[in-house]
Short mmCIF file of C-alpha atoms in Angstrom, two decimals:
data_model
loop_
_atom_site.label_atom_id
_atom_site.label_comp_id
_atom_site.label_asym_id
_atom_site.label_seq_id
_atom_site.Cartn_x
_atom_site.Cartn_y
_atom_site.Cartn_z
CA MET A 881 -30.43 25.73 -4.04
CA ILE A 882 -26.79 24.54 -4.41
CA LYS A 883 -25.52 22.37 -7.17
CA VAL A 884 -23.06 19.68 -6.13
CA ARG A 885 -20.86 17.82 -8.47
CA ILE A 886 -20.39 14.24 -7.65
CA PRO A 887 -17.13 12.53 -8.84
CA THR A 888 -17.22 9.18 -10.65
CA PRO A 889 -15.89 7.11 -7.54
CA LEU A 890 -18.78 8.48 -5.44
CA ARG A 891 -21.62 8.03 -8.01
CA PRO A 892 -22.57 4.63 -6.85
CA LEU A 893 -23.89 6.44 -3.69
CA THR A 894 -25.90 8.84 -5.82
CA LYS A 895 -27.74 6.43 -8.13
CA ASN A 896 -25.05 7.39 -10.64
CA GLN A 897 -26.09 10.95 -10.77
CA GLY A 898 -23.13 13.33 -11.68
CA GLU A 899 -24.84 16.32 -10.13
CA VAL A 900 -27.30 16.51 -7.21
CA GLU A 901 -28.92 19.42 -5.58
CA ALA A 902 -28.66 20.34 -1.92
CA THR A 903 -30.00 23.13 0.33
CA ALA A 904 -27.44 24.35 2.91
CA GLY A 905 -25.83 27.43 4.41
CA SER A 906 -22.37 25.89 4.84
CA ILE A 907 -20.33 23.03 3.59
CA ALA A 908 -20.78 21.12 6.87
CA GLU A 909 -24.59 21.53 6.55
CA MET A 910 -24.39 20.43 2.98
CA ILE A 911 -22.57 17.19 3.86
CA GLU A 912 -25.06 16.33 6.45
CA ASN A 913 -27.87 16.94 4.12
CA LEU A 914 -26.22 15.14 1.27
CA ASN A 915 -25.63 12.14 3.59
CA ALA A 916 -29.43 12.14 4.64
CA ALA A 917 -30.27 11.84 0.93
CA HIS A 918 -27.44 9.56 -0.01
CA PRO A 919 -26.39 7.50 3.01
CA GLY A 920 -22.75 6.80 3.18
CA LEU A 921 -21.52 9.92 1.48
CA LYS A 922 -20.35 11.44 4.72
CA ASP A 923 -18.11 8.61 5.45
CA ARG A 924 -16.40 9.05 2.07
CA LEU A 925 -15.72 12.68 2.55
CA CYS A 926 -14.93 12.79 6.31
CA ASP A 927 -12.76 10.78 8.61
CA ASP A 928 -13.80 9.30 12.15
CA LYS A 929 -13.40 12.64 13.69
CA GLY A 930 -15.66 14.35 11.12
CA GLU A 931 -12.71 16.02 9.49
CA LEU A 932 -12.48 16.35 5.79
CA ARG A 933 -10.25 13.42 4.37
CA ARG A 934 -6.89 14.73 3.09
CA PHE A 935 -7.22 13.26 -0.38
CA VAL A 936 -10.72 14.62 -1.03
CA ASN A 937 -10.98 18.34 -2.00
CA ILE A 938 -14.21 20.40 -2.01
CA TYR A 939 -14.51 23.43 -4.14
CA VAL A 940 -17.07 26.28 -3.94
CA ASN A 941 -17.18 27.99 -7.34
CA GLU A 942 -13.62 26.77 -8.13
CA GLU A 943 -12.19 27.75 -4.85
CA ASP A 944 -10.64 24.96 -2.54
CA ILE A 945 -12.46 25.25 0.77
CA ARG A 946 -9.19 24.35 2.58
CA PHE A 947 -8.10 27.87 1.63
CA LEU A 948 -11.44 29.36 2.59
CA LYS A 949 -13.04 28.38 6.02
CA GLY A 950 -12.97 24.69 5.59
CA LYS A 951 -16.32 23.01 6.46
CA ASP A 952 -17.46 26.39 7.87
CA THR A 953 -17.30 27.84 4.29
CA SER A 954 -20.63 29.43 3.78
CA LEU A 955 -22.89 28.67 0.81
CA LYS A 956 -25.40 30.84 -0.85
CA ASP A 957 -28.28 30.09 -3.46
CA GLY A 958 -26.61 29.37 -6.83
CA ASP A 959 -23.30 28.23 -5.54
CA GLU A 960 -21.62 25.34 -7.40
CA VAL A 961 -19.85 22.98 -5.27
CA SER A 962 -17.50 20.23 -6.72
CA ILE A 963 -16.24 17.26 -4.85
CA VAL A 964 -12.77 16.32 -6.32
CA PRO A 965 -10.86 13.30 -4.90
CA ALA A 966 -7.39 12.47 -5.78
CA ILE A 967 -7.11 9.83 -8.63
CA ALA A 968 -4.13 7.72 -9.38
CA GLY A 969 -4.73 5.66 -12.53
CA GLY A 970 -2.44 6.09 -15.46
CA ASN A 971 -1.64 2.66 -16.76
CA MET B 423 22.92 22.09 -34.36
CA GLU B 424 21.45 22.69 -37.83
CA PHE B 425 18.32 20.92 -39.04
CA THR B 426 18.69 18.87 -42.23
CA GLU B 427 16.45 19.21 -45.16
CA ALA B 428 14.44 16.26 -43.95
CA GLN B 429 14.04 17.64 -40.57
CA LEU B 430 12.93 21.05 -41.91
CA GLU B 431 10.32 19.25 -43.66
CA ARG B 432 9.25 16.94 -40.81
CA TYR B 433 8.80 19.85 -38.41
CA SER B 434 7.67 22.28 -41.05
CA ARG B 435 4.05 22.60 -39.48
CA HIS B 436 5.70 23.52 -36.27
CA ILE B 437 8.25 25.93 -37.83
CA ILE B 438 5.69 27.93 -39.60
CA LEU B 439 3.98 28.70 -36.35
CA SER B 440 5.13 32.07 -35.10
CA ASP B 441 5.03 30.83 -31.45
CA VAL B 442 7.42 27.87 -32.36
CA GLY B 443 9.41 28.78 -35.41
CA GLY B 444 13.03 27.36 -36.04
CA LYS B 445 14.11 28.47 -32.57
CA GLY B 446 11.29 26.68 -30.75
CA GLN B 447 11.92 23.55 -32.74
CA LYS B 448 15.53 23.77 -31.94
CA LYS B 449 14.59 23.98 -28.03
CA LEU B 450 12.34 20.87 -28.59
CA SER B 451 15.24 19.09 -30.14
CA GLN B 452 17.42 19.93 -27.16
CA ALA B 453 14.91 19.08 -24.44
CA LYS B 454 15.05 15.83 -22.36
CA VAL B 455 11.89 14.51 -21.13
CA LEU B 456 11.26 11.47 -18.95
CA VAL B 457 8.01 9.61 -19.13
CA ILE B 458 7.29 7.40 -16.11
CA GLY B 459 4.94 4.65 -17.12
CA ALA B 460 4.74 3.30 -20.73
CA GLY B 461 1.13 2.62 -20.37
CA GLY B 462 -2.23 4.40 -20.82
CA LEU B 463 -1.04 7.97 -20.48
CA GLY B 464 2.64 7.39 -21.23
CA SER B 465 1.70 5.86 -24.58
CA PRO B 466 -0.07 8.94 -26.26
CA ALA B 467 2.11 11.41 -24.59
CA ALA B 468 5.37 9.78 -25.75
CA LEU B 469 4.09 9.30 -29.25
CA TYR B 470 3.32 12.96 -29.46
CA LEU B 471 6.48 13.99 -27.86
CA ALA B 472 8.52 11.84 -30.24
CA ALA B 473 6.45 13.19 -33.19
CA ALA B 474 7.27 16.67 -31.94
CA GLY B 475 10.96 15.99 -32.10
CA ILE B 476 11.78 16.15 -28.49
CA GLY B 477 15.46 15.31 -28.65
CA THR B 478 15.96 13.01 -25.56
CA LEU B 479 12.73 10.85 -24.54
CA GLY B 480 13.16 8.53 -21.50
CA LEU B 481 10.82 5.80 -20.94
CA ALA B 482 10.66 3.98 -17.53
CA ASP B 483 8.39 0.95 -16.82
CA GLY B 484 9.20 -2.44 -15.28
CA ASP B 485 6.15 -4.27 -16.98
CA VAL B 486 5.78 -6.48 -19.93
CA VAL B 487 2.88 -5.98 -22.52
CA ASP B 488 -0.31 -7.73 -21.71
CA LEU B 489 -3.28 -8.39 -23.86
CA SER B 490 -5.45 -6.36 -21.41
CA ASN B 491 -3.25 -3.30 -21.88
CA LEU B 492 -4.09 -3.02 -25.71
CA GLN B 493 -7.42 -1.36 -25.30
CA ARG B 494 -5.59 1.86 -24.29
CA GLN B 495 -1.75 1.61 -24.44
CA ILE B 496 -1.23 2.58 -28.02
CA LEU B 497 2.50 2.29 -27.89
CA HIS B 498 2.10 -1.49 -27.97
CA THR B 499 0.80 -3.96 -30.49
CA THR B 500 -0.65 -7.59 -30.27
CA ASP B 501 2.51 -9.23 -31.53
CA ARG B 502 4.50 -7.62 -28.68
CA ILE B 503 2.59 -9.32 -25.88
CA GLY B 504 5.23 -10.32 -23.25
CA VAL B 505 7.77 -8.01 -24.56
CA PRO B 506 8.98 -5.36 -22.01
CA LYS B 507 6.87 -2.17 -22.37
CA VAL B 508 10.01 -0.02 -22.75
CA GLU B 509 11.42 -2.19 -25.48
CA SER B 510 7.93 -2.11 -27.34
CA GLY B 511 7.72 1.68 -26.76
CA ARG B 512 11.26 2.10 -28.20
CA GLN B 513 10.41 0.15 -31.30
CA THR B 514 7.17 2.26 -31.91
CA LEU B 515 8.73 5.67 -31.08
CA ALA B 516 11.89 4.89 -33.13
CA ALA B 517 9.84 4.06 -36.26
CA LEU B 518 7.83 7.25 -35.83
CA ASN B 519 10.88 9.42 -35.51
CA PRO B 520 14.45 8.00 -35.91
CA ASP B 521 15.95 11.45 -35.25
CA ILE B 522 15.32 11.43 -31.50
CA THR B 523 17.25 9.55 -28.71
CA ILE B 524 15.12 7.14 -26.84
CA LYS B 525 16.53 5.85 -23.45
CA THR B 526 14.80 3.12 -21.72
CA TYR B 527 14.61 1.95 -18.11
CA GLN B 528 13.14 -1.45 -17.59
CA TYR B 529 12.24 -1.26 -13.90
CA HIS B 530 9.86 0.03 -11.47
CA VAL B 531 10.68 3.59 -10.42
CA SER B 532 11.21 3.72 -6.67
CA ALA B 533 12.44 5.96 -3.92
CA ASP B 534 15.81 4.23 -4.28
CA ASN B 535 16.45 4.89 -8.02
CA ILE B 536 14.31 7.89 -8.85
CA MET B 537 16.69 10.71 -8.01
CA GLY B 538 19.43 9.25 -10.38
CA LEU B 539 16.82 8.66 -13.06
CA ILE B 540 15.28 11.97 -13.15
CA ALA B 541 18.88 13.92 -12.77
CA ASP B 542 19.46 13.62 -16.60
CA TYR B 543 16.17 15.10 -17.60
CA ASP B 544 14.75 18.72 -17.81
CA MET B 545 11.10 17.46 -17.24
CA VAL B 546 9.07 14.53 -15.94
CA LEU B 547 5.66 13.32 -17.26
CA ASP B 548 3.71 11.09 -14.60
CA GLY B 549 1.94 8.28 -16.08
CA SER B 550 2.17 6.04 -13.04
CA ASP B 551 -0.69 4.09 -11.83
CA ASN B 552 -0.70 4.24 -8.05
CA PHE B 553 -0.73 6.83 -5.23
CA SER B 554 2.43 5.76 -3.62
CA THR B 555 4.42 6.31 -6.86
CA ARG B 556 2.64 9.59 -7.60
CA PHE B 557 3.61 11.02 -4.16
CA MET B 558 7.19 9.88 -4.39
CA ILE B 559 7.50 11.39 -7.92
CA ASN B 560 6.29 14.66 -6.69
CA ASP B 561 8.68 14.64 -3.75
CA ALA B 562 11.60 13.64 -5.91
CA CYS B 563 10.90 16.32 -8.60
CA PHE B 564 10.54 18.88 -5.68
CA PHE B 565 14.05 17.96 -4.43
CA ALA B 566 15.50 17.92 -7.83
CA ARG B 567 13.67 21.13 -9.13
CA LYS B 568 12.33 19.36 -12.15
CA THR B 569 8.90 20.35 -13.62
CA LEU B 570 6.49 17.50 -13.34
CA ILE B 571 3.53 17.13 -15.68
CA SER B 572 0.91 15.08 -13.76
CA GLY B 573 -2.04 13.36 -15.38
CA SER B 574 -4.38 10.78 -13.91
CA ILE B 575 -7.44 8.84 -14.92
CA PHE B 576 -10.16 6.88 -13.34
CA ARG B 577 -13.13 5.40 -15.13
CA PHE B 578 -14.46 8.20 -17.24
CA GLU B 579 -12.67 11.05 -15.50
CA GLY B 580 -9.28 12.68 -15.70
CA GLN B 581 -7.08 15.36 -14.00
CA LEU B 582 -4.23 17.21 -15.27
CA THR B 583 -1.82 19.89 -13.65
CA THR B 584 1.65 21.01 -13.96
CA ILE B 585 3.76 20.95 -10.79
CA LYS B 586 6.76 23.34 -10.53
CA PRO B 587 7.24 24.48 -6.96
CA HIS B 588 10.79 25.71 -7.96
CA GLU B 589 8.93 28.39 -9.90
CA GLY B 590 6.82 29.24 -6.88
CA PHE B 591 3.84 27.21 -7.81
CA PRO B 592 2.38 24.57 -5.62
CA CYS B 593 3.32 20.97 -5.46
CA TYR B 594 1.17 17.89 -5.66
CA ARG B 595 0.85 17.72 -1.62
CA CYS B 596 -0.53 21.29 -1.73
CA LEU B 597 -3.44 19.80 -3.62
CA TYR B 598 -3.78 16.54 -1.87
CA PRO B 599 -1.65 16.24 1.41
CA GLU B 600 -1.99 12.58 1.66
CA PRO B 601 -2.92 9.36 -0.16
CA PRO B 602 -5.81 7.54 0.66
CA PRO B 603 -5.35 4.46 3.09
CA ALA B 604 -5.59 1.16 1.46
CA GLY B 605 -9.20 -0.34 1.13
CA LEU B 606 -11.08 2.86 1.26
CA VAL B 607 -11.57 2.97 -2.47
CA PRO B 608 -11.63 0.37 -5.30
CA ASN B 609 -8.24 -1.00 -6.32
CA CYS B 610 -6.62 -0.50 -9.75
CA GLN B 611 -7.93 -3.80 -11.33
CA GLU B 612 -11.47 -3.21 -10.03
CA ALA B 613 -11.77 0.33 -11.23
CA GLY B 614 -11.78 0.08 -15.06
CA VAL B 615 -11.08 3.00 -17.43
CA LEU B 616 -12.45 4.16 -20.80
CA GLY B 617 -9.38 3.52 -23.08
CA VAL B 618 -9.67 6.74 -25.03
CA LEU B 619 -9.65 8.77 -21.76
CA ALA B 620 -5.97 7.75 -21.35
CA GLY B 621 -5.49 9.34 -24.86
CA THR B 622 -7.14 12.59 -24.00
CA ILE B 623 -5.16 13.16 -20.77
CA GLY B 624 -2.01 11.78 -22.03
CA VAL B 625 -2.08 14.17 -25.10
CA LEU B 626 -2.90 17.04 -22.87
CA GLN B 627 0.22 16.24 -20.77
CA ALA B 628 2.30 16.21 -23.95
CA ALA B 629 0.80 19.61 -24.96
CA GLU B 630 1.63 21.02 -21.58
CA ALA B 631 5.20 19.43 -21.66
CA ILE B 632 5.81 21.20 -25.15
CA LYS B 633 4.33 24.58 -23.86
CA GLU B 634 6.62 24.44 -20.88
CA ILE B 635 9.64 23.72 -23.00
CA LEU B 636 8.72 26.57 -25.52
CA LYS B 637 7.52 28.80 -22.64
CA ILE B 638 4.39 29.81 -24.56
CA GLY B 639 0.85 30.12 -23.42
CA ASP B 640 -0.75 29.82 -20.05
CA THR B 641 0.17 27.12 -17.57
CA VAL B 642 -2.02 24.88 -15.61
CA ALA B 643 0.39 25.10 -12.61
CA ASP B 644 -1.96 27.12 -10.52
CA LYS B 645 -4.94 25.02 -11.72
CA LEU B 646 -6.38 21.47 -11.71
CA LEU B 647 -8.07 20.60 -14.88
CA ILE B 648 -10.87 18.06 -14.47
CA TYR B 649 -12.30 16.29 -17.53
CA ASP B 650 -15.42 14.41 -17.51
CA ALA B 651 -15.85 12.17 -20.62
CA LEU B 652 -19.44 11.35 -19.89
CA GLU B 653 -20.50 14.80 -19.54
CA MET B 654 -18.08 16.15 -22.08
CA LYS B 655 -17.01 18.76 -19.72
CA PHE B 656 -13.62 20.44 -18.77
CA ARG B 657 -13.47 22.34 -15.48
CA LYS B 658 -10.61 24.08 -13.95
CA VAL B 659 -10.41 24.74 -10.29
CA SER B 660 -7.89 26.89 -8.43
CA ARG B 661 -4.85 25.27 -6.94
CA PRO B 662 -3.24 27.49 -4.44
CA LYS B 663 0.09 26.98 -2.62
CA ASP B 664 -0.58 25.35 0.87
CA PRO B 665 1.28 27.51 3.51
CA ASN B 666 1.33 24.37 5.69
CA CYS B 667 2.54 22.07 3.01
CA ARG B 668 4.89 19.41 4.61
CA LEU B 669 7.02 19.28 1.54
CA CYS B 670 7.25 22.81 -0.03
CA GLY B 671 5.97 24.90 2.77
CA PRO B 672 8.15 26.98 4.94
CA HIS B 673 8.31 24.35 7.82
CA PRO B 674 8.59 21.21 5.79
CA THR B 675 8.57 17.80 7.62
CA ILE B 676 9.50 15.76 4.49
CA LYS B 677 13.07 16.37 3.81
CA ASN B 678 14.06 13.51 1.65
CA LEU B 679 12.67 10.21 0.19
CA SER B 680 13.13 8.13 3.30
CA GLY B 681 9.46 8.28 4.18
CA ASP B 682 6.91 5.43 3.82
CA TYR B 683 5.51 5.46 0.29
CA ALA B 684 4.25 1.97 0.38
CA VAL B 685 0.39 2.44 0.26
CA SER B 686 -1.66 0.26 -1.99
CA CYS B 687 -2.64 0.85 -5.43
CA ALA B 688 -6.17 1.98 -4.14
CA ILE B 689 -7.66 4.76 -6.07
#
């Protein structure tokens, strides 16, 4: 089981849960599984071509997957995944 | 410059700290920090920087005080509704610490004016409220080699990092290469923000600015700090340099501020 931290902007899709659980062997699989449980999530994370959006980062245990193997980054039981989109508020 | 008796007393709780001392306090008094945005983040940050005796504090903001600002923008007061924010801020900061120099810039920071604006400062605090300004400030500080303390807030969540690619650390585009397109996410007015969250993140920006000036402690330049006010959790994730960064990478495609920064205020 993998714990996935959902950021505030995406919580409307997870019934306001800040953390959800997923079973997956890779980030790509995790996104598919999350989308099945929480429809619409994939569209927020990936563009039309299925690539991760460039203003949303995904971390596996504090490491940015862009600097690992991207969507092919493997996951194992007990991993903690964080989804961290850019936010711009300051006013 | 020697401190007066009153200044020695004002800053005594700093001066007795071995990591600050008289030398550190002198560094603070010689520092020049520009705060962009005299709003949610800029208010608490500027208040603590002024209290700390930062010698020259710049405030840049083109807006006037609005009633809906006062839930979080603690530089301003009810009787100053309609007053330019930088003027309201100047009054508050001067009352707190008359020793410091406060410079105000009553206009919106843009690609046309930012290079001249930041040239006179050692460091910039980003308290802006939209992606286009944030990316533009990042790029300008990269070109001018100025340390940038970046904070941002959204609803109950905040982010903090220090950006100093001139010291070998990643830039903001290493973290997020591009801003989101308009319309994909709620806009500024729809989003809402817990007022005190602006205080939490703005004060952390001030703390990091002071540490950078004093060159003490650990930097967050290779980390992104994420604060969730509802869960009361602080988390840090790693923030490496992107070898393909369009701005600070070895083969940059962004070479000046002539690019298109005009995206919406979408968050």
